[in-house]
């Protein structure tokens, strides 16, 4: 998929279908600011479980936690209208020296709200030991979906200046996205996706943090974005100023450099 340098502004209305976002994110993702500091993704529930037996479903991407053992896989009903998952569970079906196979099982039911259906559902599974260099494989397809690592991102979870807000993208989207409310009304948007197909906007600078060498795009009136590659994955950090504010390129680099990087 092609990336262009325009992501929706902070006043995006919360919807559960894919909206068009333009800077730094893959298609099918929407980000919003909830009333509370943090809102976790959740699925609808019904009064009683449907009679259909659980099915083994594909998952399209995974995020490996900083500890290397907690893995969040993202699954969903796929490209099917007005469906949602009922009680999804992830299990480890095989562990070997070279690979770990994860299976997602859930009932696919009629959505309570069609407008809120089709979203990626995060499901956490814990390994008995860190993943290390082993490959993650999907039990349903036998394929290796894109795998992202928190270790390749700044540790924003422990930085109290940044408060995560809920992110939504379609379950067919292989990318990963997270938004944060920051100091002085600023907003930080973090993305990860396969490098193949990424089309960066015009470069305005470079930024190196440790072993990470990033490309900077953007302008002071809208936002700045740092992009960097790790293996076959491209990560990005996009910083938006508060409404009516601006960031100089120097200020952007200072802010990114002040984050907690492992």
PDB file of N, CA, C and O in Angstrom, residues 127-152:
ATOM      1  N   UNK A 127       4.132 -16.248  25.810  1.00  0.00           N
ATOM      2  CA  UNK A 127       5.056 -17.357  25.606  1.00  0.00           C
ATOM      3  C   UNK A 127       5.754 -17.691  26.919  1.00  0.00           C
ATOM      4  O   UNK A 127       5.970 -16.813  27.756  1.00  0.00           O
ATOM      5  N   UNK A 128       6.140 -18.933  27.108  1.00  0.00           N
ATOM      6  CA  UNK A 128       6.869 -19.293  28.332  1.00  0.00           C
ATOM      7  C   UNK A 128       8.275 -18.720  28.381  1.00  0.00           C
ATOM      8  O   UNK A 128       8.868 -18.596  29.448  1.00  0.00           O
ATOM      9  N   UNK A 129       8.829 -18.374  27.209  1.00  0.00           N
ATOM     10  CA  UNK A 129      10.141 -17.729  27.170  1.00  0.00           C
ATOM     11  C   UNK A 129      10.131 -16.738  26.015  1.00  0.00           C
ATOM     12  O   UNK A 129       9.303 -16.841  25.100  1.00  0.00           O
ATOM     13  N   UNK A 130      11.022 -15.743  26.028  1.00  0.00           N
ATOM     14  CA  UNK A 130      11.020 -14.715  24.975  1.00  0.00           C
ATOM     15  C   UNK A 130      11.106 -15.312  23.568  1.00  0.00           C
ATOM     16  O   UNK A 130      11.734 -16.349  23.345  1.00  0.00           O
ATOM     17  N   UNK A 131      10.472 -14.621  22.629  1.00  0.00           N
ATOM     18  CA  UNK A 131      10.438 -15.080  21.241  1.00  0.00           C
ATOM     19  C   UNK A 131      11.826 -15.163  20.643  1.00  0.00           C
ATOM     20  O   UNK A 131      12.138 -16.094  19.890  1.00  0.00           O
ATOM     21  N   UNK A 132      12.674 -14.190  20.958  1.00  0.00           N
ATOM     22  CA  UNK A 132      14.023 -14.187  20.406  1.00  0.00           C
ATOM     23  C   UNK A 132      14.000 -14.070  18.891  1.00  0.00           C
ATOM     24  O   UNK A 132      13.225 -13.309  18.317  1.00  0.00           O
ATOM     25  N   UNK A 133      14.796 -14.872  18.225  1.00  0.00           N
ATOM     26  CA  UNK A 133      14.872 -14.829  16.774  1.00  0.00           C
ATOM     27  C   UNK A 133      13.940 -15.800  16.080  1.00  0.00           C
ATOM     28  O   UNK A 133      14.028 -15.974  14.856  1.00  0.00           O
ATOM     29  N   UNK A 134      13.038 -16.425  16.836  1.00  0.00           N
ATOM     30  CA  UNK A 134      12.124 -17.393  16.226  1.00  0.00           C
ATOM     31  C   UNK A 134      11.064 -16.698  15.364  1.00  0.00           C
ATOM     32  O   UNK A 134      10.698 -15.549  15.595  1.00  0.00           O
ATOM     33  N   UNK A 135      10.560 -17.419  14.388  1.00  0.00           N
ATOM     34  CA  UNK A 135       9.539 -16.918  13.471  1.00  0.00           C
ATOM     35  C   UNK A 135       8.166 -17.145  14.087  1.00  0.00           C
ATOM     36  O   UNK A 135       7.913 -18.187  14.694  1.00  0.00           O
ATOM     37  N   UNK A 136       7.268 -16.178  13.925  1.00  0.00           N
ATOM     38  CA  UNK A 136       5.873 -16.347  14.305  1.00  0.00           C
ATOM     39  C   UNK A 136       5.080 -16.745  13.075  1.00  0.00           C
ATOM     40  O   UNK A 136       5.161 -16.090  12.032  1.00  0.00           O
ATOM     41  N   UNK A 137       4.254 -17.787  13.216  1.00  0.00           N
ATOM     42  CA  UNK A 137       3.479 -18.271  12.079  1.00  0.00           C
ATOM     43  C   UNK A 137       2.005 -18.386  12.470  1.00  0.00           C
ATOM     44  O   UNK A 137       1.667 -18.717  13.607  1.00  0.00           O
ATOM     45  N   UNK A 138       1.139 -18.113  11.509  1.00  0.00           N
ATOM     46  CA  UNK A 138      -0.307 -18.201  11.714  1.00  0.00           C
ATOM     47  C   UNK A 138      -0.774 -19.630  11.462  1.00  0.00           C
ATOM     48  O   UNK A 138      -0.534 -20.193  10.395  1.00  0.00           O
ATOM     49  N   UNK A 139      -1.490 -20.213  12.433  1.00  0.00           N
ATOM     50  CA  UNK A 139      -1.953 -21.591  12.297  1.00  0.00           C
ATOM     51  C   UNK A 139      -2.977 -21.739  11.180  1.00  0.00           C
ATOM     52  O   UNK A 139      -3.059 -22.789  10.536  1.00  0.00           O
ATOM     53  N   UNK A 140      -3.767 -20.707  10.933  1.00  0.00           N
ATOM     54  CA  UNK A 140      -4.847 -20.815   9.950  1.00  0.00           C
ATOM     55  C   UNK A 140      -4.327 -20.833   8.521  1.00  0.00           C
ATOM     56  O   UNK A 140      -4.888 -21.520   7.660  1.00  0.00           O
ATOM     57  N   UNK A 141      -3.275 -20.090   8.247  1.00  0.00           N
ATOM     58  CA  UNK A 141      -2.784 -19.957   6.873  1.00  0.00           C
ATOM     59  C   UNK A 141      -1.419 -20.589   6.647  1.00  0.00           C
ATOM     60  O   UNK A 141      -1.036 -20.828   5.499  1.00  0.00           O
ATOM     61  N   UNK A 142      -0.683 -20.821   7.731  1.00  0.00           N
ATOM     62  CA  UNK A 142       0.681 -21.302   7.602  1.00  0.00           C
ATOM     63  C   UNK A 142       1.669 -20.224   7.210  1.00  0.00           C
ATOM     64  O   UNK A 142       2.856 -20.486   7.036  1.00  0.00           O
ATOM     65  N   UNK A 143       1.172 -18.974   7.073  1.00  0.00           N
ATOM     66  CA  UNK A 143       2.014 -17.862   6.646  1.00  0.00           C
ATOM     67  C   UNK A 143       2.649 -17.141   7.840  1.00  0.00           C
ATOM     68  O   UNK A 143       2.274 -17.363   8.995  1.00  0.00           O
ATOM     69  N   UNK A 144       3.600 -16.270   7.531  1.00  0.00           N
ATOM     70  CA  UNK A 144       4.230 -15.423   8.539  1.00  0.00           C
ATOM     71  C   UNK A 144       3.773 -13.992   8.313  1.00  0.00           C
ATOM     72  O   UNK A 144       4.308 -13.290   7.452  1.00  0.00           O
ATOM     73  N   UNK A 145       2.758 -13.540   9.056  1.00  0.00           N
ATOM     74  CA  UNK A 145       2.296 -12.149   8.908  1.00  0.00           C
ATOM     75  C   UNK A 145       3.374 -11.176   9.381  1.00  0.00           C
ATOM     76  O   UNK A 145       4.361 -11.579  10.015  1.00  0.00           O
ATOM     77  N   UNK A 146       3.218  -9.887   9.095  1.00  0.00           N
ATOM     78  CA  UNK A 146       4.195  -8.910   9.585  1.00  0.00           C
ATOM     79  C   UNK A 146       4.228  -8.870  11.114  1.00  0.00           C
ATOM     80  O   UNK A 146       3.186  -8.869  11.763  1.00  0.00           O
ATOM     81  N   UNK A 147       5.426  -8.871  11.661  1.00  0.00           N
ATOM     82  CA  UNK A 147       5.630  -8.869  13.107  1.00  0.00           C
ATOM     83  C   UNK A 147       6.341  -7.582  13.484  1.00  0.00           C
ATOM     84  O   UNK A 147       7.382  -7.241  12.916  1.00  0.00           O
ATOM     85  N   UNK A 148       5.787  -6.865  14.456  1.00  0.00           N
ATOM     86  CA  UNK A 148       6.352  -5.610  14.922  1.00  0.00           C
ATOM     87  C   UNK A 148       6.834  -5.766  16.362  1.00  0.00           C
ATOM     88  O   UNK A 148       6.349  -6.625  17.100  1.00  0.00           O
ATOM     89  N   UNK A 149       7.777  -4.912  16.762  1.00  0.00           N
ATOM     90  CA  UNK A 149       8.400  -5.053  18.073  1.00  0.00           C
ATOM     91  C   UNK A 149       8.391  -3.720  18.818  1.00  0.00           C
ATOM     92  O   UNK A 149       8.835  -2.704  18.283  1.00  0.00           O
ATOM     93  N   UNK A 150       7.915  -3.762  20.066  1.00  0.00           N
ATOM     94  CA  UNK A 150       7.958  -2.560  20.904  1.00  0.00           C
ATOM     95  C   UNK A 150       9.390  -2.096  21.128  1.00  0.00           C
ATOM     96  O   UNK A 150       9.637  -0.902  21.319  1.00  0.00           O
ATOM     97  N   UNK A 151      10.334  -3.019  21.106  1.00  0.00           N
ATOM     98  CA  UNK A 151      11.731  -2.651  21.342  1.00  0.00           C
ATOM     99  C   UNK A 151      12.250  -1.706  20.271  1.00  0.00           C
ATOM    100  O   UNK A 151      13.246  -0.995  20.472  1.00  0.00           O
ATOM    101  N   UNK A 152      11.605  -1.675  19.093  1.00  0.00           N
ATOM    102  CA  UNK A 152      12.025  -0.804  18.002  1.00  0.00           C
ATOM    103  C   UNK A 152      11.373   0.574  18.078  1.00  0.00           C
ATOM    104  O   UNK A 152      11.622   1.428  17.218  1.00  0.00           O
TER     105      UNK A 152
END
